[in-house]
Structure formats: C-alpha cells, structure tokens
C-alpha cells in the first residue's frame, strides 16, 4: 500500500496503525526492553549529571582551556581564552590572560570557536524505523556538523511520542547511543488531549501537530478546531505548539501529476497551501493566546502575514531550513528525488525573499528538518516524485551550507550563529545552550570558515548515503566539536537526555 504524507512522501512501507500508540502496549514493550537488557525498570530521569556537581571552586584548575584569535562571545568575535570546569564555561578572558588547565588547546589562526549549534527539528525515527535513521547515526552526523543539541520529532518512530510511556520507551533507545545532547518533542493528535499535560510534566519541549496527513497512520492530523483545543490546553501550562502548516483541502485540489518532472511535483504543493494554513495558525494563536511556532517555512508569500502577526504581539515564531535557502526549483533536474521534500523547494525569487525575511527578523531561525529514509524509499518509482519518500538529510551539513550562502551575501558569521544556535535555544527554553557565556554548557564547535570541501554522501555519518548536495563545493568545515568540554570522538557516546525546564 502506498501512502502520501505531509512532505509528499510516498512509500511502499507497511502502513502502521494508531494501536501502536496504545499506552498499555508501550508499557509492555518497556518491560520487554528491561528484561532483554537484564535491567530493573528505571526510575524517571533525574537531573543532568552536570547539575548535580558541587559549586565550582575557582581555586581548582580548569579541566580545559581553549585559546584563539576568533572566539564567539557576548560582544561578537574577539581574541579570547575560555576556561572550562565540570562541563561548564567557568571563565572567559582576553587572549594573553594565560589561563591554565589540565589540557590546553591552541586554535589555529584560521579557526573560529563557536557555540555548538542547536537543531530543534530532527527526525531520528528510532525505535520502529531505525533502518531509516537512529540515535547513534543521527547524533554522529550532528556532532560532525558542529551541532551539540538536537530535539527529536515525535514521528516517524514507532510508537509516536504521544503519551508518557512512548516517551519513556524512546528514551531507553537514546540513553546510551547519543553523541550529542538530545531532547524530545511530544505529539498532538486527535484523542490525546489528556496526554499533553503528562507529557509536559515528563519533560517534552512542546507539541508537534500536522494540519494534513502526516503519511503514517500512527500520527494523524488535527483539524483547525482540534488545533485550537490543543492550544487552549498547552496555554494552560505554558507549553508551545509547533505546526506543520499546509492546508489539506488546497493540496487535495491541486494538480497531482505522477512522474519525474519536478515542476509537476511543485505544482502539487502550491504556496497557497502554506499561506492558508499559516493564516489559520495565526488566527487560532490569536483566539487562544497560545504559543506557536511555524515549521519549515518555504512560501515567501506568508512573510507579510507573519510579520503583521508579530507586530500585533502574538507569541509566534518561524523557522526555515537550509534546503529552502540554498536550493531553487530551477536547478532541480527531473527525476532527482533526493531533492524532494514538503513543503517543496521553490523558485529562486522565493529563496531570495526568505533570506530577506531572515535579515528582517520575520523568520527567527534555521534548523535542518533532517528527514531521512532508506535509499529504496527515496528512489521509489525510479525517479517518480509522486512515489519517492520526501525529506532532506542535512544534519551534518547545515552550518557549511548556510555559511556558504551567507558569506557570499556579505552576512557575517555572528548572525549565522544567532540563527542556528542562540535563537532556537532561546525559543525552546534551553537556558544553558546556544551561547559562549560563563555558566553555560561548554558545547563548542571549532570552525574553519575559509576551508572548502566537496560533499560526498558516502562520507556523511547519517545512516543512508543520499543527499541533494552530492558533489557540491561548500565553504566552512567543522574541525572539532566539544560536548560539555569533552571532544566528541565518534566512538563513545556521551550525550545526555534533556528535559524541558532542566536544560
């Protein structure tokens, strides 16, 4: 059976049912997991290890000192030294202060020290569809790209993260496999309204919903009225609703053309589908006073509507993705299903207006929407856009992709860091991430801004070697990534599970 999801993702994979979200069934899966691993059932996750440590003793030596001529900070880039103790930034001084530590790293003259990136839109798909991706492969890719924190989407894993047992089950798979820190979104689907507050209390960072078919039966969409009900509920405890905003009726009535022509696929996902759905989200945000976030904006037509909503004072933010900022419909060859995603990559003039939306602050930040699948699903139908699974895998490449475009446009690296680290961290409440400041986690990326490289899908860390960027020359390479002051070695996972309010 072939399904079609909100990203235009056709698949011949077995269609699963909502019964897989049943809490009692998931509790049995949790019990089976513990038995298979010879474990007693675990208690709820406690505080992060770094939060349990005693107050920092300024008399103790630093665990690590990094020195460089271009180090990010509250006042831009400068020659600085950073002292790290117990996984946190304990001191920031001008270069020459001669901070001493057990380990000292001198950055090369062409290297810039950045805060680790924060990617709040990642589909890891484990458990249940681990052949598409998994915690180990996804977080290795993240670390290789300078991303030190990811938030995992509630689908396409089985079960979806729509109740507390499903969250606990997913965390069992993540706990010993993550190379970066990882938090989780909950899902809002028809019938799980009573589960939203318990999921919030269990630590999810907010709730994702779809306004059209998600492509997997275990994660059905909300109607506009159900979205309003969910927003009313999440507003009661201060959480946020993040929305895949495309209007189902518009897409159902758009031309549906099979085959390898990209223009036919583009016409099947018109801008009006986004524009109408975004307007509906804004109206429900206004009605409820809720907190909302628009996912993966691709239609520049909605920018003025969004800007007006922000001027009105609505609690609304918007993201876009590297593929919408670096690709254009005019350059996509027919049959090149590696480029397929939904909302789709649109025309060059649309891309330029998205950049302008970023510069003006209408779009708040940039995330990957890393949405992988197997090679077989991605190439289904031998280049037929109607059958191939949609989604772009770019978790490892995001910083280089955006910097390549930003630098040629005269946009400075400081602003890129804001879009890809500071702003997403602030929006989701990651209060110790996204900046190089005393007291923050020592999550760092060593970035060679002038180095170039050619993308080779076979050298990327995500599970399936496919990317629309194959053979593309990019500027800027991440040479090292540090998670809480420890250099990521890609062999021993040290990532921690994050909970909203404790991160």
Steps between C-alpha positions, in 0.01 A plus 500: 500500500631843410440797727561869448616708792521869577840528339368334183657177616369201313612167643438132450594429862230326706244745633487481879196567713414728787485191725879523516454813714299314766662577840445150639663346196797735536535417870535134401768598249684688775485196727629281216789742440609483863478120505702470180769722650497335842387821669258599768246756380660841516371794698412821324809683371661711768693825474780526250833385635657844465221647714575261786857617544609724783542872434804580295810569705688787343820373662497177303678483163291500188437166337550656157614835365447603138683800356429663168505820301132470402283381786128573518369695796235743617665783306579318179823326404824591674834353606408310814577213735228278639541298817276197545430322825251219572355526150414868528668819384662634815704791365532713189802730483689697233765304315822529697341447840688168514221296653636162605333163474566129497464520120568803283384531139648773282275569203660549160494846350230395249271352767204665672347373824120495491233385740373158400201521269150423628279315250143481624358311199644152452324175404702214652232230450622260771350269617285350228657637183866481596591385148420860399710657774591446866633683802863395445517587131300821525692638795836410345393702198392783728833509680693491172308810397559690824150430635514421872128496585211352303129475571345183360164510324216276626482314165595292299595276789272216610329572731461873448578714803137570584485378863748465788568126453595565137740772612655268759536224242676731254734624773611142569640481146658844516663488843817309405520587130506879474820683412338837571237614749146419399154616602160397373185651357164352585229449244145640488261272313124447513399344831818557701404834658511346851859387433640846432543615859656168611742518207588857596563389857719219365725759333402543135585839352161553337262330260505442128187470290416472132220673314493230232588132468839428651550188289500255791175382652629518856529880474173639355445873447297748701216705358512874560248460783709222658807722468314769693408249772861387527624858512254579777632202694871573447447866586382395844849374586709728279606251236534558127332351193719453194304459179552342160288759323366391163131504415372153413207621287727714282740213439218254433374733228838581347619321183635158595746400230699180520841466339843650517426863410587723795268775379209259521588417859539868584153575365359227724619691810400863426595796714134558581499179704757654735352847491150386600623266773730764648211747509294239684777444755527875556125529552496216755803650674313828526185330632675293767791723594718193451864457404554375144783433262479452122718217375714497181365812328546481124242748364625856504143613430424454872772735624284810523220310674751369753659842547158652568424233759827575675431873498167419660690336786401139442737241650602360163835397356606355165781281373633418157755245382827486304335338197261794457789746531756329278302320228252616237241326288667618180813293571333171600527240221201289410509166682733633772293381794782574746368857480143404594361646820178662606436780509710493183807692395354792304625749243811716523306822562321329789837398647627856487195625685554238772849638553351846528250366754790374709685830480187692603424264789171366363660155490660427836745218440630217281475126574564192290167313492729199460250255354669180380378177349649194335647521152225273372223730623677811380544352153158333482353512151839558340489878527124540534438796733151370581639176643835591652518573870561867572744663734854637495781363716728793583571478872877482443513770232278780629766741625712465188197537273378816667847651537571439130193702406527757781864586433441568131211728600719696743322362809734456794559179693369654821153527348517141374578386855199692623275328247636149554584491870393788723149565368378138491642439849321804636168414340479148641635589845850351479638750747854359515547453124562714195754752628857517624437653843620426851269243657383355168576146387840475333350391168738622231573472130840572347419642156739570213298763318718519188562130442308345213398142434292298257199314639530122476188319622707191579704697754202636694405344831123473459381147430405510131747656253278734305500879480393763247836667566710219351801650323430854618797710616435659838690760698569448870582172674450392860833362620407405856194494725499510880207385711516641854874545465576154361604462138256273315696193385220327301566173686374554855156670522481750785182689413244558772121489490351845552174597665322829457566719801827321586704592196 
